[in-house]
Amino acid sequence: MSSFLAYCKSHRGMVFTQYQMLRAQRQLCDVSLIVDGNEFPAHKSLLACSSDYFRAMFKDYTKESKATVIHLKVISSTGLQTILDFIYTSWLSLSLNTLEDTLEAASYLQVLDAIPLCSQFLINTCDFESCCYSANIASKFYLTDALTEAEKYIINNLWRLLQEDLCDIELLELNVKSMINFIKSNDIPRVSEKCLLTLVLNWLQYDNTRLAYAKVLFDNIRYALLPLDILRKLYTQTDVPLTASIKCMIIKAINYHSAPSRQPLLQDKYSTLRNQKGWIMLVGGTANETFVENMLGFDVYSHKWRSVTTLPLKVQHHCTCVIGNFLYVLGGETPERPQNGTKDATLAVTNIVYRYDPRFDQWLQVSCMLEHRAQFSCCVVDKYIFAIGGRGDQQTLLSSVELYDINRDTWTKSKDLPFKMHGHASTVHNNIIYISGGKTDTQVNSCKDVYLLNRLEGQWKKQAPMSIARFGHQMATVKDSIFTFLGIYEPFSDIEKYEPKHNQWTRLRPLPFDRFCYGLVVVEQTVLLLGGKKWQDAQEVPTQNIVGYDTENDRWEEICSLAFPFSGLQCSVLKLSDITESNEKFSKAYTLKKSTISSGIEE
């Protein structure tokens, strides 16, 4: 005897359709749900199949199982209507106006299949006008995915929300969890710390019951990013109580501002920019034979450019380095004003050192070097800056080495080089300084020599020489290897790799064409060469392209082009946020609504 199992696709839908018709015609309905005086006829069997709440209510031993009328007091008639429609049709009608009622009904009645649909609706409809409402609803009903997306949207658009007066109330009504998550975030774009502080103060004072959350919010304000006058006024305000630990952090930040030269050594979470990302700084040099005054930033990943700041001094043949995300610009040649009726400006070698702070977009002149230096090298060891050799006043060559103590803001002499030298290059590997090439006072041509200096030993030691004599070249350390790149007057375009462990040099793939007076920077395991000049028909010709050398695969690749020919520059990687002048305007305009502290915080 044979048998088979058949399945009808339309039967399930037909059953729902028939149930909906019976409900509409009030046929076979064995219960009426009463909410706010409104009656909703229904079928106990279908309710029990769709809701854990009704399944428990209609057990044989409950009085509700025999009741024909049940009053529901917690939910609204709008919410119940929507959930009943969902139970009978599998369709959930949603809008921002009815969403909260729907979620209350779905949660209370335990119609669990409706809740993920509400969550997805919040995610799909989250926009500039509704993001704060979405976050509050998601937080209230524990919709984790929707809350994450709403908070992400608010964080990315907070700068816009703060510009809109209509969004003030929405932000101030934001739920506690979201506000705490914002202040803890490292990725708030285009919003200054001052603006965040103002928002926190407004939010706390909007509802006095929130003062219980003041500590966790203030714990995550980055006080060193606030101006000194704001810190002092915050410390003395009385509208929002400050704990002893918060006051200690404010005092610490005030002390941070009181010792500007030591700031690179005092870096911590409270002085770290939010939403920061590494930019390659193009510092100094010339373009079209004119000194470049603007310091540019280049994002190697997006190929975007930005004007960062204006240099306090036009320079070439200078050095740069970064400590604690502060950029130092040392020495170099700078044009002097024409004298004695001459039209052309002369170049003077300087010993001035400037330091740039991206947190406040400010330059600070720190102690000058003991010697005027150009065509020298500098490097950082144990947070000391070493200035090595170079060319001084009246074209004299220098063998002197000096180091800058950030803690004391002083320069002191270190162990002199074996020779007077300029045009050499330097790098650091395992806290040991390596220098190579250059020209000495006893040589007309470039040299191949390599020396190292261990700061603890205090002696220069000669190492295996390069295979090519180099002058005006660059060095870079990548992992456990040191690379030397092209200089001026070189007959080849070869580069070399030095292994400190074996004291051995190896030639690598040459650059397709010669290049000198370029900027160099290391990004991950790629060495970038930016701009510079090359020889063509016995003339120096500027180049505009940026090329990258893959140290792992010994391969060159052209990245992109500069906006204009750029040479004689120095490059360093500095972490910047994307706060601009226009963003700062709304920080100043965003005022405290309830408190007299407004006059204290806002300028």
Coordinates of C-alpha atoms in Angstrom, one line a residue:
M1 CA 0.0 0.0 0.0
S2 CA 1.6 3.3 -1.1
S3 CA 1.3 6.7 0.5
F4 CA 2.7 10.2 0.0
L5 CA 2.9 13.6 1.9
A6 CA 1.7 16.7 0.1
Y7 CA 2.0 20.3 1.0
C8 CA -0.3 23.2 0.1
K9 CA 1.5 26.5 0.0
S10 CA -1.6 28.6 0.0
H11 CA -3.3 26.9 3.0
R12 CA -1.4 28.9 5.7
G13 CA -2.2 32.2 4.1
M14 CA -5.8 31.2 3.6
V15 CA -6.2 30.3 7.3
F16 CA -4.9 33.8 8.3
T17 CA -7.2 35.4 5.7
Q18 CA -10.2 33.5 7.1
Y19 CA -9.3 34.4 10.7
Q20 CA -9.1 38.1 9.7
M21 CA -12.6 37.8 8.0
L22 CA -14.1 36.2 11.1
R23 CA -12.6 38.9 13.2
A24 CA -13.9 41.7 11.0
Q25 CA -17.4 40.1 11.0
R26 CA -17.1 39.3 14.7
Q27 CA -17.9 35.7 14.1
L28 CA -16.7 32.9 16.5
C29 CA -14.9 35.6 18.5
D30 CA -14.7 34.3 22.1
V31 CA -13.0 37.2 23.8
S32 CA -13.2 41.0 23.7
L33 CA -10.1 43.0 24.7
I34 CA -11.0 46.4 26.2
V35 CA -8.4 49.3 26.1
D36 CA -9.2 52.9 26.8
G37 CA -12.9 52.1 26.4
N38 CA -12.3 50.6 22.9
E39 CA -13.4 47.0 22.3
F40 CA -11.3 44.6 20.2
P41 CA -13.0 41.2 19.4
A42 CA -10.5 38.3 19.0
H43 CA -10.1 34.6 19.1
K44 CA -8.4 33.1 22.1
S45 CA -6.8 30.3 20.1
L46 CA -5.0 32.6 17.7
L47 CA -4.0 35.0 20.5
A48 CA -2.5 32.0 22.5
C49 CA -0.6 30.8 19.4
S50 CA 1.0 34.2 18.8
S51 CA 1.6 35.5 22.3
D52 CA 3.2 34.0 25.4
Y53 CA 1.2 36.5 27.5
F54 CA -2.1 35.3 26.2
R55 CA -1.0 31.6 26.3
A56 CA -0.4 31.9 30.0
M57 CA -3.6 34.0 30.5
F58 CA -5.8 31.4 28.8
K59 CA -4.6 28.3 30.8
D60 CA -7.4 26.1 32.0
Y61 CA -6.9 27.1 35.7
T62 CA -7.1 30.9 35.2
K63 CA -10.2 32.9 35.5
E64 CA -9.4 34.8 32.3
S65 CA -9.7 31.5 30.4
K66 CA -13.4 31.6 31.0
A67 CA -13.8 35.3 30.7
T68 CA -15.3 36.9 27.6
V69 CA -14.2 40.4 28.3
I70 CA -10.6 41.3 29.4
H71 CA -9.5 44.8 30.3
L72 CA -5.9 45.7 29.4
K73 CA -4.6 48.9 31.2
V74 CA -0.9 49.1 30.4
I75 CA -1.0 49.5 26.6
S76 CA -2.7 51.9 24.3
S77 CA -5.5 51.2 21.9
T78 CA -3.2 52.2 19.0
G79 CA -0.6 49.7 20.1
L80 CA -3.1 46.9 20.6
Q81 CA -4.8 47.6 17.2
T82 CA -1.4 47.3 15.4
I83 CA -0.4 44.1 17.2
L84 CA -3.7 42.5 16.6
D85 CA -3.4 43.3 12.9
F86 CA 0.0 41.7 13.0
I87 CA -1.3 38.6 14.7
Y88 CA -4.0 38.1 12.2
T89 CA -2.2 39.1 9.0
S90 CA 1.6 38.9 9.7
W91 CA 1.8 42.5 8.5
L92 CA 3.1 45.1 10.9
S93 CA 2.1 48.7 10.1
L94 CA 4.8 51.1 11.5
S95 CA 5.4 54.8 11.6
L96 CA 7.4 57.0 14.0
N97 CA 4.1 58.3 15.4
T98 CA 2.9 54.8 16.4
L99 CA 6.2 53.0 17.0
E100 CA 6.4 53.5 20.8
D101 CA 2.8 52.3 21.3
T102 CA 3.5 49.3 19.1
L103 CA 6.6 48.4 21.0
E104 CA 4.9 48.8 24.3
A105 CA 2.1 46.5 23.2
A106 CA 4.4 43.9 21.6
S107 CA 6.6 43.8 24.7
Y108 CA 3.8 43.7 27.2
L109 CA 1.8 41.1 25.3
Q110 CA 5.1 39.2 24.4
V111 CA 4.4 39.1 20.7
L112 CA 8.1 38.6 20.2
D113 CA 8.1 38.3 16.4
A114 CA 7.1 41.9 16.1
I115 CA 10.0 43.4 18.0
P116 CA 12.8 42.7 15.5
L117 CA 10.6 44.3 12.8
C118 CA 10.3 47.4 15.0
S119 CA 14.1 47.4 15.5
Q120 CA 14.7 47.1 11.7
F121 CA 12.3 49.9 11.1
L122 CA 14.2 52.2 13.4
I123 CA 17.5 51.3 11.6
N124 CA 16.0 51.9 8.2
T125 CA 14.4 55.3 9.1
C126 CA 17.1 56.8 11.3
D127 CA 17.9 60.2 9.8
F128 CA 18.8 63.7 10.9
E129 CA 15.4 64.6 12.2
S130 CA 14.7 61.3 14.0
C131 CA 18.1 60.0 15.2
C132 CA 17.7 61.2 18.8
Y133 CA 14.2 59.8 19.0
S134 CA 15.4 56.5 17.5
A135 CA 18.1 56.2 20.1
N136 CA 15.7 56.9 23.0
I137 CA 13.2 54.3 21.8
A138 CA 15.9 51.7 21.1
S139 CA 17.3 52.3 24.6
K140 CA 13.9 52.1 26.3
F141 CA 13.0 48.8 24.7
Y142 CA 16.5 47.3 24.7
L143 CA 16.8 47.2 20.9
T144 CA 20.6 46.7 20.8
D145 CA 21.1 46.8 17.1
A146 CA 18.9 49.8 16.6
L147 CA 20.6 51.6 19.5
T148 CA 24.0 51.0 18.0
E149 CA 23.0 52.3 14.6
A150 CA 21.3 55.4 16.1
E151 CA 24.2 56.3 18.3
K152 CA 26.6 55.8 15.4
Y153 CA 24.5 58.2 13.3
I154 CA 24.3 60.8 16.0
I155 CA 28.1 60.6 16.6
N156 CA 28.9 61.1 13.0
N157 CA 26.4 63.9 12.7
L158 CA 26.7 65.6 16.1
W159 CA 28.4 68.6 14.5
R160 CA 25.4 69.1 12.3
L161 CA 22.9 68.6 15.2
L162 CA 24.7 71.2 17.3
Q163 CA 24.3 73.7 14.5
E164 CA 20.5 73.3 14.4
D165 CA 18.5 75.1 17.0
L166 CA 15.6 72.7 16.5
C167 CA 17.9 69.8 17.6
D168 CA 18.8 71.4 20.9
I169 CA 15.8 69.9 22.8
E170 CA 16.3 66.5 21.1
L171 CA 19.9 66.3 22.2
L172 CA 19.0 67.5 25.7
E173 CA 16.4 64.8 26.0
L174 CA 18.8 62.0 24.9
N175 CA 18.8 58.9 27.1
V176 CA 21.5 58.4 29.7
K177 CA 23.1 55.4 28.0
S178 CA 23.6 57.2 24.7
M179 CA 25.0 60.3 26.3
I180 CA 27.5 58.3 28.2
N181 CA 28.5 56.4 25.1
F182 CA 29.1 59.6 23.2
I183 CA 31.4 61.1 25.8
K184 CA 33.3 57.9 26.0
S185 CA 33.7 57.7 22.2
N186 CA 37.1 58.3 20.5
D187 CA 35.5 58.9 17.1
I188 CA 33.4 62.1 17.3
P189 CA 34.2 64.0 14.1
R190 CA 34.3 67.8 13.8
V191 CA 33.3 68.6 17.4
S192 CA 35.6 70.3 19.8
E193 CA 36.0 69.3 23.4
K194 CA 34.7 72.6 24.5
C195 CA 31.5 72.0 22.6
L196 CA 31.2 68.5 24.2
L197 CA 31.6 70.0 27.6
T198 CA 28.9 72.6 26.9
L199 CA 26.6 69.8 25.8
V200 CA 27.2 67.7 28.9
L201 CA 26.6 70.7 31.2
N202 CA 23.3 71.5 29.3
W203 CA 22.2 67.9 29.4
L204 CA 22.9 67.5 33.2
Q205 CA 21.0 70.7 34.0
Y206 CA 18.1 69.9 31.8
D207 CA 16.8 67.4 34.4
N208 CA 18.2 67.5 37.9
T209 CA 17.8 63.8 38.3
R210 CA 20.6 63.4 35.9
L211 CA 23.2 64.9 38.3
A212 CA 23.8 61.3 39.5
Y213 CA 25.5 60.7 36.2
A214 CA 27.8 63.7 36.4
K215 CA 30.8 61.8 37.6
V216 CA 30.8 59.2 34.7
L217 CA 30.3 62.0 32.2
F218 CA 33.0 64.3 33.6
D219 CA 35.4 61.3 33.9
N220 CA 35.4 61.1 30.1
I221 CA 35.9 64.8 29.3
R222 CA 39.4 65.4 27.9
Y223 CA 40.4 68.3 30.0
A224 CA 43.8 69.0 28.4
L225 CA 41.9 69.8 25.2
L226 CA 40.0 72.6 26.9
P227 CA 41.4 76.2 26.9
L228 CA 42.9 77.4 30.2
D229 CA 40.2 80.0 30.8
I230 CA 37.4 77.4 30.3
L231 CA 39.1 75.0 32.8
R232 CA 39.3 77.7 35.5
K233 CA 35.6 78.7 35.0
L234 CA 34.6 75.1 35.1
Y235 CA 36.4 74.5 38.3
T236 CA 34.7 77.4 40.1
Q237 CA 31.1 76.9 38.7
T238 CA 28.5 75.7 41.2
D239 CA 25.6 74.6 39.0
V240 CA 26.9 71.0 38.5
P241 CA 28.6 69.4 41.6
L242 CA 32.2 68.2 40.9
T243 CA 33.7 65.4 42.9
A244 CA 37.2 65.7 44.3
S245 CA 38.6 63.4 41.6
I246 CA 37.1 65.5 38.8
K247 CA 38.6 68.6 40.4
C248 CA 41.9 66.9 40.6
M249 CA 41.7 66.2 36.8
I250 CA 40.9 69.8 36.1
I251 CA 43.8 71.0 38.2
K252 CA 46.1 68.5 36.4
A253 CA 44.9 70.0 33.1
I254 CA 45.5 73.5 34.3
N255 CA 49.1 72.5 35.3
Y256 CA 49.4 70.9 31.8
H257 CA 48.7 74.3 30.3
S258 CA 51.1 76.0 32.7
A259 CA 54.1 74.0 31.5
P260 CA 53.8 74.2 27.7
S261 CA 57.3 73.0 26.9
R262 CA 56.8 69.8 28.9
Q263 CA 53.4 68.9 27.3
P264 CA 54.8 66.3 24.9
L265 CA 55.9 64.3 27.9
L266 CA 52.5 64.6 29.7
Q267 CA 50.3 62.9 27.1
D268 CA 47.5 60.7 28.2
K269 CA 43.8 60.0 27.3
Y270 CA 42.8 63.5 28.4
S271 CA 45.1 65.2 25.9
T272 CA 44.3 62.9 23.0
L273 CA 42.3 64.3 20.1
R274 CA 39.0 62.5 19.3
N275 CA 38.5 61.2 15.8
Q276 CA 42.2 61.7 15.1
K277 CA 43.9 60.2 12.1
G278 CA 47.5 60.3 10.8
W279 CA 48.3 62.9 8.1
I280 CA 51.6 63.4 6.4
M281 CA 52.8 66.9 7.1
L282 CA 54.7 68.7 4.2
V283 CA 56.8 71.2 6.0
G284 CA 58.8 74.1 4.5
G285 CA 60.8 73.9 1.2
T286 CA 60.1 75.7 -2.0
A287 CA 57.6 75.5 -4.9
N288 CA 58.3 77.3 -8.2
E289 CA 61.4 78.8 -6.5
T290 CA 59.3 80.4 -3.8
F291 CA 59.4 79.5 -0.2
V292 CA 56.2 77.6 0.9
E293 CA 54.5 79.3 3.8
N294 CA 51.6 76.9 4.4
M295 CA 52.0 73.5 6.0
L296 CA 50.0 71.0 4.1
G297 CA 48.6 67.6 5.2
F298 CA 48.2 64.6 2.9
D299 CA 46.1 61.5 3.6
V300 CA 47.8 58.7 1.8
Y301 CA 44.7 56.4 2.0
S302 CA 42.2 58.8 0.5
H303 CA 44.6 61.0 -1.4
K304 CA 43.0 64.1 0.2
W305 CA 44.9 67.3 1.0
R306 CA 44.3 69.9 3.6
S307 CA 45.9 73.2 4.6
V308 CA 46.9 72.7 8.3
T309 CA 48.6 75.9 9.4
T310 CA 50.9 78.7 8.4
L311 CA 54.6 78.2 9.3
P312 CA 56.0 80.9 11.6
L313 CA 59.2 80.9 9.6
K314 CA 59.9 80.1 5.9
V315 CA 62.6 77.5 5.8
Q316 CA 64.6 75.0 3.7
H317 CA 67.4 72.6 4.6
H318 CA 65.7 72.2 8.0
C319 CA 64.6 69.2 10.0
T320 CA 61.4 68.0 11.6
C321 CA 60.4 65.4 14.2
V322 CA 57.4 64.4 16.2
I323 CA 57.1 63.7 20.0
G324 CA 53.9 63.1 21.8
N325 CA 52.0 64.2 18.6
F326 CA 53.7 67.6 18.7
L327 CA 55.6 68.6 15.5
Y328 CA 59.1 70.2 16.0
V329 CA 60.6 72.3 13.2
L330 CA 64.3 72.9 13.7
G331 CA 66.8 75.3 12.1
G332 CA 67.3 75.5 8.3
E333 CA 67.8 78.5 6.0
T334 CA 65.3 81.3 6.0
P335 CA 65.2 84.4 3.7
E336 CA 66.2 87.7 5.2
R337 CA 64.9 91.0 4.1
P338 CA 66.9 92.7 1.3
Q339 CA 69.5 95.1 2.7
N340 CA 71.6 97.9 1.3
G341 CA 69.3 98.5 -1.6
T342 CA 69.5 95.0 -3.1
K343 CA 66.5 93.4 -4.6
D344 CA 67.2 89.8 -3.7
A345 CA 66.8 88.4 -0.2
T346 CA 69.7 86.6 1.3
L347 CA 69.5 83.3 3.1
A348 CA 70.4 83.1 6.8
V349 CA 71.0 79.9 8.8
T350 CA 68.9 79.8 11.9
N351 CA 68.9 78.0 15.2
I352 CA 65.3 78.7 16.0
V353 CA 63.0 75.8 17.0
Y354 CA 59.3 75.9 16.7
R355 CA 56.7 73.4 18.0
Y356 CA 53.3 72.9 16.6
D357 CA 50.3 71.6 18.7
P358 CA 47.5 70.2 16.6
R359 CA 45.1 70.2 19.6
F360 CA 44.9 74.0 19.6
D361 CA 46.4 74.8 16.2
Q362 CA 49.2 76.8 17.9
W363 CA 52.9 77.3 17.4
L364 CA 55.3 77.7 20.3
Q365 CA 58.9 78.8 20.0
V366 CA 61.0 76.6 22.4
S367 CA 64.6 77.1 23.3
C368 CA 66.9 77.7 20.4
M369 CA 69.7 75.3 19.4
L370 CA 73.2 76.1 20.6
E371 CA 74.3 76.3 16.9
H372 CA 72.8 77.6 13.8
R373 CA 72.2 74.6 11.5
A374 CA 71.2 73.8 7.9
Q375 CA 71.7 70.6 6.0
F376 CA 71.9 68.8 9.2
S377 CA 70.0 65.8 10.6
C378 CA 67.9 65.2 13.6
C379 CA 66.3 62.2 15.3
V380 CA 64.6 61.3 18.6
V381 CA 66.0 58.9 21.2
D382 CA 64.3 58.4 24.6
K383 CA 62.3 61.6 23.9
Y384 CA 65.4 63.6 23.4
I385 CA 65.9 65.4 20.1
F386 CA 69.4 65.1 18.7
A387 CA 70.7 67.8 16.2
I388 CA 73.7 66.4 14.3
G389 CA 76.3 68.3 12.3
G390 CA 75.3 70.4 9.4
R391 CA 76.3 73.8 8.0
G392 CA 76.4 76.8 10.2
D393 CA 77.0 80.6 9.7
Q394 CA 79.2 81.7 6.9
Q395 CA 79.0 78.2 5.4
T396 CA 81.1 76.7 8.2
L397 CA 80.7 72.9 8.6
L398 CA 79.9 71.6 12.1
S399 CA 81.0 68.5 13.9
S400 CA 78.9 69.4 17.0
V401 CA 76.0 67.3 18.2
E402 CA 73.5 68.7 20.7
L403 CA 70.4 67.3 22.4
Y404 CA 67.1 68.9 23.5
D405 CA 65.7 68.0 26.9
I406 CA 62.0 68.5 26.7
N407 CA 61.6 68.3 30.4
R408 CA 63.9 71.3 31.0
D409 CA 63.5 73.1 27.6
T410 CA 67.3 73.2 27.2
W411 CA 69.9 72.2 24.7
T412 CA 73.1 70.6 25.8
K413 CA 76.2 69.4 24.0
S414 CA 76.6 65.7 23.2
K415 CA 79.5 63.7 21.7
D416 CA 80.9 65.4 18.6
L417 CA 81.0 63.7 15.2
P418 CA 84.4 62.3 14.1
F419 CA 84.4 64.9 11.3
K420 CA 82.8 68.2 10.4
M421 CA 79.9 67.1 8.2
H422 CA 76.8 68.2 6.3
G423 CA 74.3 66.8 3.9
H424 CA 74.3 63.5 5.8
A425 CA 71.2 61.4 6.8
S426 CA 70.3 59.8 10.1
T427 CA 67.8 57.4 11.5
V428 CA 67.2 55.5 14.8
H429 CA 67.1 51.7 15.3
N430 CA 66.6 50.2 18.8
N431 CA 67.5 53.6 20.4
I432 CA 70.8 53.7 18.5
I433 CA 71.5 56.6 16.1
Y434 CA 72.9 55.8 12.6
I435 CA 74.2 58.4 10.3
S436 CA 75.5 57.9 6.7
G437 CA 77.1 59.8 3.8
G438 CA 77.3 63.5 3.6
K439 CA 80.4 65.6 3.0
T440 CA 83.2 66.4 5.5
D441 CA 85.6 69.3 5.8
T442 CA 88.3 67.0 4.4
Q443 CA 86.4 65.7 1.4
V444 CA 85.2 67.3 -1.8
N445 CA 83.0 64.5 -2.8
S446 CA 80.3 62.6 -1.0
C447 CA 81.3 59.8 1.3
K448 CA 80.0 56.2 2.0
D449 CA 80.8 56.2 5.7
V450 CA 78.3 55.0 8.3
Y451 CA 78.5 55.7 12.1
L452 CA 76.4 54.8 15.0
L453 CA 75.9 56.4 18.4
N454 CA 74.6 54.7 21.5
R455 CA 73.5 57.4 23.8
L456 CA 74.4 55.4 26.9
E457 CA 77.9 54.7 25.6
G458 CA 78.5 58.2 24.2
Q459 CA 80.8 57.2 21.4
W460 CA 80.5 57.3 17.6
K461 CA 81.5 53.9 16.1
K462 CA 82.2 53.3 12.4
Q463 CA 80.2 50.7 10.7
A464 CA 80.3 48.9 7.3
P465 CA 80.1 51.6 4.6
M466 CA 77.4 52.0 2.0
S467 CA 78.2 50.8 -1.5
I468 CA 77.3 54.2 -2.9
A469 CA 78.6 57.6 -1.7
R470 CA 75.6 59.8 -0.9
F471 CA 74.9 63.5 -0.2
G472 CA 71.6 65.1 0.6
H473 CA 69.9 61.7 0.8
Q474 CA 67.5 60.2 3.3
M475 CA 67.4 57.2 5.7
A476 CA 64.4 55.3 7.1
T477 CA 64.0 52.5 9.6
V478 CA 61.4 49.9 8.9
K479 CA 61.1 47.0 11.4
D480 CA 64.7 45.7 11.8
S481 CA 66.2 47.1 8.7
I482 CA 67.6 50.5 7.7
F483 CA 67.1 51.9 4.2
T484 CA 69.1 54.6 2.4
F485 CA 67.5 56.4 -0.5
L486 CA 68.7 58.8 -3.2
G487 CA 70.7 61.9 -2.8
I488 CA 72.0 64.6 -5.1
Y489 CA 74.8 64.1 -7.7
E490 CA 74.4 60.3 -7.6
P491 CA 75.3 58.4 -10.8
F492 CA 72.7 55.7 -10.0
S493 CA 69.2 55.5 -8.6
D494 CA 69.9 52.5 -6.4
I495 CA 68.8 52.2 -2.9
E496 CA 70.3 50.1 -0.1
K497 CA 69.2 48.1 2.9
Y498 CA 71.4 47.8 6.1
E499 CA 71.0 45.0 8.6
P500 CA 72.3 46.2 12.0
K501 CA 72.4 42.7 13.3
H502 CA 74.9 41.6 10.6
N503 CA 76.4 45.0 9.9
Q504 CA 75.8 44.4 6.2
W505 CA 74.5 46.4 3.2
T506 CA 72.4 45.0 0.3
R507 CA 71.5 46.9 -2.9
L508 CA 67.8 46.9 -3.8
R509 CA 65.6 47.8 -6.7
P510 CA 66.4 51.2 -8.1
L511 CA 64.0 54.1 -8.4
P512 CA 62.9 54.5 -12.1
F513 CA 64.6 57.9 -12.1
D514 CA 66.9 60.0 -9.9
R515 CA 65.5 62.3 -7.3
F516 CA 66.8 64.6 -4.6
C517 CA 65.5 67.4 -2.2
Y518 CA 62.4 65.3 -1.6
G519 CA 60.4 64.6 1.5
L520 CA 60.4 61.1 3.1
V521 CA 58.1 59.5 5.5
V522 CA 57.3 55.9 6.6
V523 CA 53.7 54.7 6.6
E524 CA 53.3 51.2 8.0
Q525 CA 55.9 49.2 5.9
T526 CA 55.9 51.6 2.9
V527 CA 58.4 54.5 2.5
L528 CA 56.9 57.4 0.6
L529 CA 59.0 59.9 -1.3
L530 CA 57.2 63.2 -1.9
G531 CA 58.2 65.7 -4.6
G532 CA 61.8 66.8 -5.0
K533 CA 63.9 67.4 -8.1
K534 CA 65.6 65.4 -10.8
W535 CA 68.3 66.0 -13.4
Q536 CA 67.1 66.5 -16.9
D537 CA 69.3 67.8 -19.8
A538 CA 71.9 68.9 -17.2
Q539 CA 69.2 71.0 -15.3
E540 CA 67.4 70.5 -12.1
V541 CA 63.7 69.8 -12.9
P542 CA 61.1 69.8 -10.1
T543 CA 58.9 66.7 -9.8
Q544 CA 55.3 66.5 -8.6
N545 CA 54.7 62.9 -8.0
I546 CA 54.6 60.8 -4.8
V547 CA 56.1 57.4 -5.0
G548 CA 56.0 54.6 -2.5
Y549 CA 58.6 51.8 -1.8
D550 CA 57.2 48.5 -0.5
T551 CA 59.9 47.4 1.8
E552 CA 58.5 43.8 2.1
N553 CA 58.4 43.2 -1.7
D554 CA 61.2 45.5 -2.9
R555 CA 58.8 47.3 -5.3
W556 CA 58.1 50.9 -6.3
E557 CA 54.7 52.3 -7.1
E558 CA 53.5 55.7 -8.1
I559 CA 50.9 56.9 -5.6
C560 CA 49.6 60.2 -6.9
S561 CA 50.8 63.8 -7.8
L562 CA 51.3 66.9 -5.7
A563 CA 49.2 69.9 -6.6
F564 CA 52.4 71.7 -7.6
P565 CA 56.2 71.0 -7.8
F566 CA 57.5 70.9 -4.2
S567 CA 61.1 70.4 -3.2
G568 CA 63.3 70.9 -0.1
L569 CA 60.5 69.9 2.2
Q570 CA 60.6 67.7 5.3
C571 CA 57.8 65.3 6.2
S572 CA 56.5 63.8 9.4
V573 CA 53.3 62.0 10.4
L574 CA 51.0 63.9 12.7
K575 CA 47.6 62.9 14.1
L576 CA 44.9 65.5 13.4
S577 CA 41.2 65.8 14.0
D578 CA 38.9 67.3 11.4
I579 CA 37.7 70.3 13.4
T580 CA 37.8 73.4 11.2
E581 CA 37.3 77.0 11.8
S582 CA 33.7 76.8 10.8
N583 CA 33.1 74.0 13.3
E584 CA 34.6 76.1 16.0
K585 CA 32.0 78.7 15.3
F586 CA 29.1 76.6 16.4
S587 CA 31.1 75.6 19.5
K588 CA 31.1 79.2 20.5
A589 CA 27.5 79.7 19.5
Y590 CA 26.1 76.7 21.4
T591 CA 25.1 78.3 24.7
L592 CA 23.9 76.9 27.9
K593 CA 20.1 77.3 28.2
K594 CA 19.4 77.0 31.9
S595 CA 22.4 78.1 33.8
T596 CA 24.3 81.2 34.6
I597 CA 27.5 79.2 33.8
S598 CA 26.8 80.3 30.2
S599 CA 28.8 83.4 30.7
G600 CA 31.7 81.3 32.1
I601 CA 32.0 78.7 29.5
E602 CA 31.2 80.7 26.3
E603 CA 33.6 83.3 25.0

